[in-house]
């Protein structure tokens, strides 16, 4: 229970007691009974889990005819039925996203008091209406086709359509074996679950399209992992995250159908995705698959540009981790770049740096080529040529979006000829000096123009002041000031305000996640809560976050940190 939830619970109990005592004597017995009933109904509706799930996916898409959890090669279907395996007690609800609870699932905060809630969000009990499924997908991993992958440790619980009419799919991760578990144990450990919970919520509040996380439950389930693939297997503990997305379909969802020659299922699934998630494409449009492809190309280019604008490296950009809705999914060994370096590789298992931050745009193109190969059986030769042309335009779409985002980061309004040059010039200075990506842009948003003009950059602006040691920094500043001065009706305060709205002060740095994880592994979730709270408002300076050093230079021990695929 969060402290806020607990406070509300106490408040509610106090109000309830007062309510009972305050029933005036003169009321009749019937009236009193009515009052009391109303009160208990309120308590009940506040506290029961009124989340009923439906299953459009199950109704519309082919299901595996083989029943049972045993591991197998699955054919001619999109889902297999699979029950979650409950985690070993005692369970602790380590974190909840109040925003997801209220604004996605329409639930009242008090629901987390209900003992059944922790069971429902960890696979120990099913929400009303839930029929759990595991999705069959394949994928290109590190450039090579990997055959069947699928939800090896995830269970899709069903869909919820909220008050706003939005349809969300609820999925557990770490909830036990499925037919797709291959040699895995179906579990996820605390450290990777904390990272996924915190980062997916953080990305949402940074404005980046992403899956969401409702809750994090930790358990006493022993889970054995070789963290750095060095033969040192240690006992960790299992955790489950309840994840939410408008859709969990990936490029690999279509790839496996084409690779297996299951073209009818391919058409059924593509039609379903278009009808449900690309509503502006008419179902009778003869070019609908090509139009769908062009949308995914466009949105994927936008997503990767957005990642770059916050210094986010996904870490494992395989086609099974690339969403058809172009949202960020499957958080693993991701990282936020600290010292600016296009070769930054967050995943210590990625020896060749295939998924370095600077390679993400190209990898996006590779993945979209794989999507086109998957859609090929549905396209005429003319449509295929159109799609190939669309792919040729991907790079331009990406660069255009990148430019727009970085112009906003620099506070520019309108277009000017040398904008791209100014962006590239700054990034080069940052690369040469190893300037901190997040704080350089943030401090450029906080510094005044007169401080820049006179070179009186306060030492507290540690990133900017480090950057100013570059021999060409003054040259860049002169060009920058000139560019800003051309925006006649702009003021310095307005520029700072605009820039502070797009340049976060806080991102989930590895050392911050690591520090929270070390405590969480000892059942102290205070830092998970603090980080969660901080990252809900990443653009706003916060006292507690400052005290915790979240906008400081990363501590020296952070340099030794490694994050691998082990999870
Ligand atoms: P990921 O690297 O998490 O995107 O996972 C790649 C594939 O491996 C997916 O099919 C996962 O379901 C599967 N996988 C990863 N870890 C496990 C595990 N512990 N048990 C079963 N399957 C797993
Ligand atoms: Mg994955």
Coordinates of C-alpha atoms and ligand atoms in Angstrom, one line a residue:
X1 CA 0.0 0.0 0.0
X2 CA 1.4 3.4 -0.8
X3 CA 1.5 6.0 2.0
X4 CA -1.0 8.1 0.1
X5 CA -3.3 5.1 -0.3
X6 CA -2.9 4.3 3.4
X7 CA -3.6 8.0 4.4
X8 CA -6.8 7.9 2.2
X9 CA -7.8 4.6 3.8
X10 CA -7.4 6.1 7.3
X11 CA -9.3 9.2 6.3
X12 CA -12.1 7.1 4.8
X13 CA -12.3 4.9 7.9
X14 CA -12.5 8.1 10.1
X15 CA -15.2 9.6 8.0
X16 CA -17.1 6.3 8.1
X17 CA -17.0 6.2 11.9
X18 CA -18.1 9.8 12.2
X19 CA -20.9 9.1 9.7
X20 CA -22.3 6.2 11.9
X21 CA -22.1 8.3 15.1
X22 CA -23.6 11.3 13.6
X23 CA -26.9 9.7 12.5
X24 CA -29.4 12.0 14.3
X25 CA -31.5 10.4 16.9
X26 CA -34.7 11.7 15.4
X27 CA -34.4 9.6 12.2
X28 CA -36.7 6.6 11.9
X29 CA -35.3 3.1 12.0
X30 CA -36.1 2.7 8.3
X31 CA -34.2 5.9 7.5
X32 CA -31.3 4.7 9.6
X33 CA -31.3 1.4 7.8
X34 CA -31.3 3.2 4.5
X35 CA -28.3 5.3 5.5
X36 CA -26.4 2.3 6.7
X37 CA -27.1 0.4 3.5
X38 CA -25.9 3.3 1.4
X39 CA -22.8 3.4 3.5
X40 CA -22.0 -0.3 3.1
X41 CA -22.7 -0.2 -0.6
X42 CA -20.2 2.7 -0.9
X43 CA -17.6 0.7 1.0
X44 CA -18.3 -2.3 -1.1
X45 CA -18.1 -0.5 -4.5
X46 CA -15.0 1.4 -3.4
X47 CA -13.2 -1.8 -2.3
X48 CA -14.3 -4.5 -4.6
X49 CA -12.4 -5.1 -7.8
X50 CA -15.0 -4.0 -10.3
X51 CA -12.8 -4.8 -13.3
X52 CA -14.5 -7.1 -15.8
X53 CA -12.5 -8.2 -18.8
X54 CA -13.7 -9.1 -22.2
X55 CA -11.9 -11.0 -25.0
X56 CA -12.4 -9.6 -28.4
X57 CA -9.0 -11.1 -29.4
X58 CA -10.1 -14.5 -28.5
X59 CA -13.4 -14.2 -30.4
X60 CA -11.7 -12.8 -33.5
X61 CA -8.5 -14.7 -33.9
X62 CA -7.6 -18.4 -34.2
X63 CA -6.8 -20.3 -31.1
X64 CA -4.3 -23.2 -30.7
X65 CA -6.2 -26.4 -30.8
X66 CA -3.8 -28.2 -28.5
X67 CA -4.5 -27.6 -24.9
X68 CA -2.1 -27.6 -22.0
X69 CA 1.0 -25.8 -20.8
X70 CA 3.6 -28.1 -22.2
X71 CA 6.3 -26.5 -24.4
X72 CA 5.7 -27.1 -28.1
X73 CA 5.9 -25.8 -31.7
X74 CA 2.5 -24.2 -32.1
X75 CA 0.8 -23.9 -35.5
X76 CA -1.9 -22.1 -37.4
X77 CA -3.1 -19.8 -34.6
X78 CA -2.4 -16.5 -32.9
X79 CA -3.0 -17.5 -29.3
X80 CA -2.8 -20.5 -27.0
X81 CA -4.8 -20.7 -23.8
X82 CA -2.5 -20.7 -20.8
X83 CA -3.1 -20.2 -17.1
X84 CA -0.7 -18.2 -15.0
X85 CA 1.2 -20.0 -12.2
X86 CA 0.8 -18.2 -8.9
X87 CA 4.0 -17.0 -7.2
X88 CA 5.2 -18.3 -3.9
X89 CA 3.9 -16.4 -0.8
X90 CA 4.2 -14.0 0.8
X91 CA 3.4 -11.5 -1.9
X92 CA 4.1 -7.8 -1.6
X93 CA 2.5 -5.1 -3.6
X94 CA 5.7 -3.1 -4.1
X95 CA 4.3 -0.4 -6.4
X96 CA 1.2 0.8 -8.1
X97 CA 0.7 3.4 -10.8
X98 CA -2.1 5.6 -9.5
X99 CA -2.4 7.1 -12.9
X100 CA -2.9 3.8 -14.6
X101 CA -5.3 2.6 -11.9
X102 CA -7.5 5.7 -12.1
X103 CA -7.2 6.9 -15.7
X104 CA -6.9 3.6 -17.5
X105 CA -8.7 1.1 -15.4
X106 CA -11.3 3.5 -13.8
X107 CA -10.4 1.9 -10.4
X108 CA -10.6 3.7 -7.1
X109 CA -7.3 3.9 -5.1
X110 CA -8.9 2.0 -2.3
X111 CA -9.0 -1.2 -4.4
X112 CA -5.4 -1.8 -3.5
X113 CA -6.5 -2.5 0.1
X114 CA -8.3 -5.5 -1.2
X115 CA -6.3 -8.6 -0.6
X116 CA -7.6 -10.1 -3.8
X117 CA -6.1 -7.2 -5.8
X118 CA -2.5 -8.4 -5.2
X119 CA -3.6 -11.9 -6.3
X120 CA -5.3 -10.6 -9.4
X121 CA -2.3 -8.5 -10.5
X122 CA 0.2 -11.3 -9.9
X123 CA -1.5 -14.3 -11.5
X124 CA -2.9 -15.9 -8.2
X125 CA -6.5 -15.2 -9.1
X126 CA -8.3 -14.1 -12.3
X127 CA -10.2 -10.8 -12.8
X128 CA -13.8 -11.5 -13.6
X129 CA -14.2 -12.5 -17.3
X130 CA -10.5 -13.2 -17.8
X131 CA -9.4 -16.0 -20.1
X132 CA -5.6 -16.0 -20.1
X133 CA -3.8 -16.4 -23.3
X134 CA -0.2 -16.6 -24.5
X135 CA 0.6 -15.0 -27.9
X136 CA 2.4 -16.9 -30.6
X137 CA 5.0 -14.8 -32.4
X138 CA 8.4 -15.1 -33.9
X139 CA 11.2 -12.6 -34.6
X140 CA 14.5 -11.6 -36.0
X141 CA 16.9 -11.5 -33.0
X142 CA 20.2 -9.7 -33.6
X143 CA 19.7 -9.9 -37.3
X144 CA 18.7 -13.5 -37.6
X145 CA 15.4 -15.3 -37.8
X146 CA 14.7 -17.1 -34.6
X147 CA 11.6 -19.2 -35.4
X148 CA 9.0 -19.4 -32.7
X149 CA 9.4 -17.1 -29.7
X150 CA 6.0 -16.1 -28.2
X151 CA 4.9 -15.1 -24.7
X152 CA 7.1 -17.4 -22.8
X153 CA 6.5 -15.7 -19.5
X154 CA 3.6 -13.4 -20.2
X155 CA -0.2 -13.9 -20.0
X156 CA -2.7 -11.7 -21.7
X157 CA -5.6 -11.5 -19.2
X158 CA -8.1 -9.9 -21.5
X159 CA -9.2 -6.4 -22.5
X160 CA -10.8 -3.6 -20.7
X161 CA -12.7 -0.8 -22.3
X162 CA -12.6 2.2 -20.0
X163 CA -15.0 5.1 -19.4
X164 CA -13.3 7.1 -22.1
X165 CA -14.0 4.3 -24.6
X166 CA -10.3 3.3 -24.8
X167 CA -9.6 -0.4 -25.2
X168 CA -6.6 -1.7 -23.1
X169 CA -5.0 -5.1 -23.0
X170 CA -3.9 -6.3 -19.6
X171 CA -0.9 -8.6 -19.5
X172 CA 1.1 -10.2 -16.7
X173 CA 4.9 -10.6 -17.1
X174 CA 6.7 -13.2 -15.1
X175 CA 3.5 -15.2 -14.5
X176 CA 4.8 -18.7 -15.3
X177 CA 5.4 -21.1 -18.1
X178 CA 3.4 -21.2 -21.4
X179 CA 3.7 -23.4 -24.5
X180 CA 6.3 -20.7 -25.7
X181 CA 8.6 -20.9 -22.7
X182 CA 11.3 -22.9 -24.6
X183 CA 14.0 -23.5 -22.0
X184 CA 12.9 -20.6 -19.7
X185 CA 11.2 -20.9 -16.3
X186 CA 8.4 -18.4 -17.1
X187 CA 9.6 -16.0 -14.4
X188 CA 11.0 -12.5 -14.2
X189 CA 13.3 -11.3 -11.3
X190 CA 12.8 -8.3 -9.1
X191 CA 15.6 -6.2 -10.7
X192 CA 14.2 -6.4 -14.3
X193 CA 10.6 -6.0 -13.1
X194 CA 11.5 -2.8 -11.1
X195 CA 13.2 -1.4 -14.2
X196 CA 10.3 -2.2 -16.5
X197 CA 7.7 -0.9 -14.0
X198 CA 9.6 2.4 -13.5
X199 CA 10.8 3.0 -17.0
X200 CA 7.5 2.3 -18.8
X201 CA 5.7 4.8 -16.5
X202 CA 8.6 7.2 -16.8
X203 CA 8.5 7.1 -20.6
X204 CA 4.8 7.8 -20.6
X205 CA 5.3 10.9 -18.5
X206 CA 8.1 12.0 -20.8
X207 CA 5.5 11.9 -23.6
X208 CA 7.0 8.9 -25.4
X209 CA 4.5 6.3 -26.8
X210 CA 4.9 3.3 -24.6
X211 CA 3.2 0.3 -22.8
X212 CA 2.2 1.2 -19.3
X213 CA 2.6 -0.6 -15.9
X214 CA -0.1 -0.9 -13.4
X215 CA 1.6 -2.8 -10.6
X216 CA 4.7 -4.5 -9.3
X217 CA 4.4 -7.5 -7.0
X218 CA 7.4 -9.2 -5.5
X219 CA 7.4 -12.7 -4.0
X220 CA 9.5 -15.4 -2.3
X221 CA 9.5 -17.5 -5.4
X222 CA 13.2 -18.6 -5.9
X223 CA 14.4 -17.8 -9.4
X224 CA 17.9 -18.8 -10.5
X225 CA 19.8 -16.5 -12.8
X226 CA 23.3 -16.1 -14.3
X227 CA 23.2 -12.3 -14.3
X228 CA 26.3 -11.7 -16.5
X229 CA 26.5 -15.1 -18.2
X230 CA 29.7 -15.8 -16.5
X231 CA 28.7 -19.1 -14.9
X232 CA 27.8 -17.4 -11.5
X233 CA 24.2 -18.6 -11.0
X234 CA 22.5 -17.0 -8.0
X235 CA 19.1 -17.3 -6.4
X236 CA 16.9 -14.3 -6.9
X237 CA 13.2 -13.7 -6.3
X238 CA 10.3 -13.7 -8.7
X239 CA 8.2 -10.6 -9.5
X240 CA 5.3 -9.9 -11.7
X241 CA 4.4 -6.6 -13.5
X242 CA 0.9 -6.1 -14.8
X243 CA 1.5 -4.3 -18.1
X244 CA -1.0 -2.4 -20.2
X245 CA -1.0 -1.6 -23.9
X246 CA -3.6 -0.8 -26.5
X247 CA -2.2 -3.8 -28.3
X248 CA 0.7 -6.2 -27.7
X249 CA 1.1 -7.2 -31.4
X250 CA 4.6 -7.0 -32.7
X251 CA 6.3 -7.2 -36.1
X252 CA 7.1 -10.8 -35.1
X253 CA 3.4 -11.5 -34.7
X254 CA 3.0 -11.3 -38.5
X255 CA 6.4 -12.6 -39.4
X256 CA 5.8 -16.1 -37.9
X257 CA 2.6 -16.5 -40.0
X258 CA 4.3 -15.7 -43.3
X259 CA 7.3 -17.8 -42.5
X260 CA 5.0 -20.8 -41.7
X261 CA 3.0 -20.2 -44.9
X262 CA -0.2 -19.5 -42.9
X263 CA -1.5 -16.8 -45.2
X264 CA -5.1 -17.0 -44.1
X265 CA -4.2 -16.4 -40.5
X266 CA -1.9 -13.6 -41.6
X267 CA -4.8 -11.9 -43.4
X268 CA -7.1 -12.4 -40.4
X269 CA -4.6 -10.9 -38.0
X270 CA -3.6 -8.0 -40.3
X271 CA -7.3 -7.2 -40.9
X272 CA -7.9 -7.3 -37.1
X273 CA -5.1 -5.0 -36.3
X274 CA -6.1 -2.5 -39.1
X275 CA -9.8 -2.6 -38.0
X276 CA -9.1 -2.2 -34.3
X277 CA -6.1 0.2 -34.3
X278 CA -6.0 2.0 -37.6
X279 CA -9.6 3.0 -37.8
X280 CA -9.1 5.6 -40.4
X281 CA -8.2 2.9 -43.0
X282 CA -11.4 1.7 -44.6
X283 CA -11.8 -2.1 -44.3
X284 CA -12.8 -2.2 -48.0
X285 CA -9.8 -0.1 -49.1
X286 CA -8.0 -2.3 -51.7
X287 CA -4.7 -0.7 -50.7
X288 CA -5.3 -1.2 -47.0
X289 CA -2.2 -3.3 -46.2
X290 CA 0.0 -0.8 -48.1
X291 CA -1.6 2.1 -46.2
X292 CA -1.2 0.2 -42.9
X293 CA 2.5 -0.4 -43.8
X294 CA 3.1 3.3 -44.5
X295 CA 1.5 4.3 -41.2
X296 CA 3.8 1.9 -39.3
X297 CA 6.8 3.2 -41.1
X298 CA 5.9 6.8 -40.3
X299 CA 5.1 6.1 -36.6
X300 CA 8.2 3.9 -36.1
X301 CA 10.4 6.7 -37.5
X302 CA 8.6 9.1 -35.1
X303 CA 9.1 6.8 -32.1
X304 CA 12.8 6.3 -32.7
X305 CA 13.3 10.1 -33.1
X306 CA 11.5 10.5 -29.8
X307 CA 13.7 8.0 -28.1
X308 CA 16.7 9.9 -29.4
X309 CA 15.3 13.2 -28.1
X310 CA 15.4 11.8 -24.5
X311 CA 18.6 9.8 -25.0
X312 CA 16.8 6.5 -24.7
X313 CA 18.4 3.3 -26.0
X314 CA 16.0 0.3 -26.0
X315 CA 18.8 -2.2 -25.9
X316 CA 17.2 -5.1 -27.8
X317 CA 15.6 -3.8 -31.0
X318 CA 14.6 -7.3 -32.3
X319 CA 11.5 -7.5 -34.4
X320 CA 9.7 -9.3 -31.7
X321 CA 10.2 -6.3 -29.5
X322 CA 8.9 -3.8 -32.1
X323 CA 5.2 -3.0 -31.7
X324 CA 2.9 -2.7 -34.7
X325 CA 1.4 0.3 -33.0
X326 CA 4.9 1.9 -32.7
X327 CA 4.9 2.1 -28.9
X328 CA 7.9 1.2 -26.8
X329 CA 7.5 -2.3 -25.5
X330 CA 9.5 -5.1 -23.7
X331 CA 11.8 -3.1 -21.5
X332 CA 15.0 -5.1 -20.9
X333 CA 18.6 -3.9 -20.8
X334 CA 17.6 -0.3 -21.8
X335 CA 19.5 2.7 -20.8
X336 CA 19.4 6.5 -20.8
X337 CA 22.6 7.8 -22.3
X338 CA 24.6 10.0 -19.9
X339 CA 27.7 11.2 -21.6
X340 CA 26.7 11.9 -25.1
X341 CA 28.0 9.1 -27.3
X342 CA 26.3 7.8 -30.5
X343 CA 28.1 4.5 -29.7
X344 CA 26.4 4.1 -26.3
X345 CA 25.3 0.5 -25.9
X346 CA 23.2 -0.1 -22.8
X347 CA 23.1 -3.9 -23.0
X348 CA 26.4 -5.5 -21.8
X349 CA 25.4 -8.7 -23.8
X350 CA 25.4 -6.8 -27.1
X351 CA 29.1 -7.3 -27.8
X352 CA 29.0 -5.9 -31.4
X353 CA 27.0 -2.8 -30.4
X354 CA 24.2 -3.8 -32.9
X355 CA 21.7 -1.8 -30.8
X356 CA 23.8 1.2 -29.9
X357 CA 21.8 4.4 -29.5
X358 CA 23.1 5.8 -32.8
X359 CA 22.2 2.6 -34.7
X360 CA 18.5 2.7 -33.6
X361 CA 17.2 4.5 -36.7
X362 CA 18.9 2.1 -39.0
X363 CA 17.7 -0.9 -37.0
X364 CA 14.2 0.5 -37.3
X365 CA 14.6 0.4 -41.1
X366 CA 15.8 -3.2 -40.9
X367 CA 12.8 -4.1 -38.8
X368 CA 10.4 -2.4 -41.2
X369 CA 12.0 -4.3 -44.1
X370 CA 11.1 -7.5 -42.1
X371 CA 7.6 -6.2 -41.7
X372 CA 7.3 -5.7 -45.4
X373 CA 8.5 -9.2 -46.0
X374 CA 5.8 -10.4 -43.7
X375 CA 3.1 -8.5 -45.5
X376 CA 4.3 -9.5 -48.9
X377 CA 1.7 -12.3 -49.4
X378 CA -1.1 -9.7 -49.0
X379 CA 0.3 -7.2 -51.5
X380 CA 0.0 -7.0 -55.3
X381 CA 3.3 -6.3 -57.1
X382 CA 2.3 -2.6 -57.5
X383 CA 1.6 -2.3 -53.9
X384 CA 4.8 -3.9 -53.0
X385 CA 6.7 -1.3 -55.1
X386 CA 4.8 1.4 -53.4
X387 CA 5.8 0.0 -50.0
X388 CA 9.4 -0.2 -51.1
X389 CA 9.2 3.5 -52.1
X390 CA 7.7 4.3 -48.6
X391 CA 10.7 2.5 -47.0
X392 CA 13.1 4.7 -49.1
X393 CA 11.4 7.7 -47.5
X394 CA 11.8 6.4 -44.0
X395 CA 15.1 8.1 -43.4
X396 CA 13.8 11.5 -44.5
X397 CA 10.8 11.1 -42.2
X398 CA 13.0 10.2 -39.3
X399 CA 15.4 13.1 -39.8
X400 CA 12.6 15.5 -40.2
X401 CA 11.1 14.4 -36.9
X402 CA 14.5 14.4 -35.2
X403 CA 15.1 17.9 -36.4
X404 CA 11.7 19.1 -35.1
X405 CA 12.2 17.5 -31.7
X406 CA 15.8 18.9 -31.3
X407 CA 14.7 22.3 -32.5
X408 CA 12.1 22.3 -29.7
X409 CA 14.8 21.2 -27.2
X410 CA 16.8 24.3 -28.2
X411 CA 13.8 26.6 -28.0
X412 CA 13.6 27.4 -31.7
X413 CA 10.4 28.6 -33.2
X414 CA 9.9 28.4 -37.0
X415 CA 12.4 27.2 -39.5
X416 CA 15.8 28.7 -40.3
X417 CA 18.3 27.5 -42.7
X418 CA 21.1 26.6 -40.3
X419 CA 19.0 24.9 -37.6
X420 CA 20.3 21.4 -38.5
X421 CA 23.8 22.8 -38.4
X422 CA 23.3 24.3 -35.0
X423 CA 21.9 21.0 -33.7
X424 CA 24.8 18.9 -35.2
X425 CA 27.4 21.5 -34.0
X426 CA 26.1 21.2 -30.4
X427 CA 26.0 17.4 -30.5
X428 CA 29.6 17.4 -31.7
X429 CA 30.7 19.6 -28.8
X430 CA 28.8 17.3 -26.5
X431 CA 30.5 14.2 -28.0
X432 CA 33.9 15.8 -27.7
X433 CA 33.5 16.7 -24.1
X434 CA 31.4 13.7 -23.0
X435 CA 28.7 16.1 -21.9
X436 CA 25.7 14.7 -20.0
X437 CA 22.9 14.5 -22.5
X438 CA 19.9 15.2 -20.2
X439 CA 21.4 17.9 -18.1
X440 CA 23.1 19.8 -21.0
X441 CA 19.7 20.4 -22.6
X442 CA 18.1 21.0 -19.2
X443 CA 20.6 23.5 -18.2
X444 CA 20.4 25.3 -21.5
X445 CA 16.7 25.7 -20.6
X446 CA 17.6 27.1 -17.2
X447 CA 20.5 29.4 -18.0
X448 CA 19.6 33.0 -18.9
X449 CA 20.7 34.5 -22.2
X450 CA 22.8 37.0 -20.5
X451 CA 24.7 34.3 -18.6
X452 CA 25.3 32.6 -21.9
X453 CA 26.3 35.9 -23.5
X454 CA 28.8 36.8 -20.8
X455 CA 30.0 33.3 -20.2
X456 CA 29.0 33.5 -16.5
X457 CA 27.6 30.0 -16.4
X458 CA 27.2 29.0 -12.7
X459 CA 29.2 26.0 -11.6
X460 CA 26.0 24.4 -10.3
X461 CA 25.1 24.0 -14.0
X462 CA 27.7 21.2 -14.1
X463 CA 26.9 19.8 -17.5
X464 CA 26.8 23.1 -19.3
X465 CA 29.8 24.4 -17.5
X466 CA 31.8 21.2 -18.5
X467 CA 30.7 21.7 -22.1
X468 CA 31.8 25.4 -22.0
X469 CA 35.4 24.2 -21.8
X470 CA 35.3 23.2 -25.5
X471 CA 37.3 25.5 -27.7
X472 CA 34.3 26.1 -30.0
X473 CA 31.7 26.5 -27.4
X474 CA 31.7 30.4 -27.7
X475 CA 31.3 30.0 -31.4
X476 CA 28.3 27.8 -31.0
X477 CA 26.8 30.2 -28.4
X478 CA 27.2 33.2 -30.7
X479 CA 25.3 31.3 -33.5
X480 CA 22.7 30.2 -30.9
X481 CA 22.1 33.7 -29.6
X482 CA 21.9 35.0 -33.1
X483 CA 19.3 32.4 -34.0
X484 CA 17.2 33.2 -30.9
X485 CA 17.4 36.9 -31.5
X486 CA 15.7 36.5 -34.8
X487 CA 12.5 35.4 -33.0
X488 CA 11.4 39.0 -32.5
X489 CA 8.3 38.5 -30.3
X490 CA 10.0 35.9 -28.0
X491 CA 11.3 36.6 -24.5
X492 CA 13.9 34.8 -22.5
X493 CA 11.4 33.7 -20.0
X494 CA 9.2 32.3 -22.7
X495 CA 12.1 30.4 -24.2
X496 CA 13.1 28.9 -20.9
X497 CA 9.5 27.9 -20.2
X498 CA 9.2 26.2 -23.6
X499 CA 12.5 24.4 -23.3
X500 CA 11.9 23.3 -19.7
X501 CA 8.7 21.6 -20.9
X502 CA 10.6 19.4 -23.3
X503 CA 13.9 18.9 -21.6
X504 CA 13.5 16.7 -18.5
X505 CA 15.4 17.3 -15.4
X506 CA 15.0 13.6 -14.3
X507 CA 15.3 10.4 -16.3
X508 CA 15.7 6.9 -15.0
X509 CA 19.5 6.7 -14.9
X510 CA 21.0 3.2 -14.3
X511 CA 22.4 4.2 -10.9
X512 CA 19.0 5.4 -9.8
X513 CA 17.3 2.2 -10.8
X514 CA 20.1 0.2 -9.3
X515 CA 20.0 1.9 -6.0
X516 CA 16.2 1.4 -5.8
X517 CA 16.6 -2.3 -6.8
X518 CA 19.2 -3.0 -4.1
X519 CA 16.7 -1.7 -1.5
X520 CA 13.7 -3.5 -3.2
X521 CA 15.6 -6.8 -3.0
X522 CA 15.6 -6.2 0.8
X523 CA 11.9 -5.4 0.7
X524 CA 12.4 -1.7 1.1
X525 CA 10.4 -0.1 -1.7
X526 CA 10.8 3.5 -0.6
X527 CA 13.2 4.4 -3.4
X528 CA 11.0 2.7 -6.0
X529 CA 8.2 5.0 -4.7
X530 CA 10.4 8.1 -4.8
X531 CA 11.6 7.4 -8.3
X532 CA 8.1 6.7 -9.5
X533 CA 6.8 9.9 -8.0
X534 CA 9.8 11.9 -9.4
X535 CA 9.4 10.5 -12.9
X536 CA 5.7 11.3 -13.0
X537 CA 6.8 15.0 -13.4
X538 CA 10.2 14.8 -15.0
X539 CA 10.0 18.4 -16.2
X540 CA 9.4 19.9 -12.8
X541 CA 12.1 20.5 -10.3
X542 CA 11.3 18.6 -7.1
X543 CA 12.7 19.0 -3.6
X544 CA 12.9 15.4 -2.6
X545 CA 14.4 14.4 -6.0
X546 CA 17.0 17.1 -5.6
X547 CA 17.9 15.9 -2.2
X548 CA 18.3 12.4 -3.6
X549 CA 20.8 13.8 -6.1
X550 CA 18.7 12.8 -9.2
X551 CA 19.8 15.8 -11.2
X552 CA 23.5 15.6 -10.0
X553 CA 26.4 14.2 -11.9
X554 CA 26.1 10.4 -11.8
X555 CA 28.2 8.9 -8.9
X556 CA 31.5 7.3 -9.8
X557 CA 30.2 3.8 -8.9
X558 CA 27.6 4.1 -11.7
X559 CA 30.4 3.6 -14.2
X560 CA 30.9 0.0 -13.2
X561 CA 27.2 -0.8 -13.7
X562 CA 26.3 -3.4 -16.3
X563 CA 22.9 -4.5 -17.5
X564 CA 22.6 -7.7 -19.4
X565 CA 19.7 -9.5 -21.1
X566 CA 19.4 -11.7 -18.0
X567 CA 16.0 -11.0 -16.5
Ligands
LIG1 P1 12.8 -10.8 -24.3 O1 14.3 -10.8 -24.4 O2 12.3 -10.6 -22.9 O3 12.1 -9.9 -25.2 O4 12.4 -12.3 -24.6 C1 12.6 -13.0 -25.8 C2 11.9 -14.3 -25.8 O5 12.3 -15.1 -24.8 C3 10.4 -14.1 -25.6 O6 9.8 -15.1 -26.4 C4 10.2 -14.4 -24.2 O7 8.9 -14.8 -23.8 C5 11.2 -15.4 -23.9 N1 11.7 -15.5 -22.5 C6 12.5 -14.6 -21.9 N2 12.8 -14.9 -20.6 C7 12.0 -16.0 -20.4 C8 11.8 -16.9 -19.3 N3 12.4 -16.7 -18.1 N4 11.0 -17.9 -19.4 C9 10.4 -18.2 -20.6 N5 10.5 -17.4 -21.7 C10 11.3 -16.4 -21.6
LIG2 MG1 10.5 -9.4 -25.9

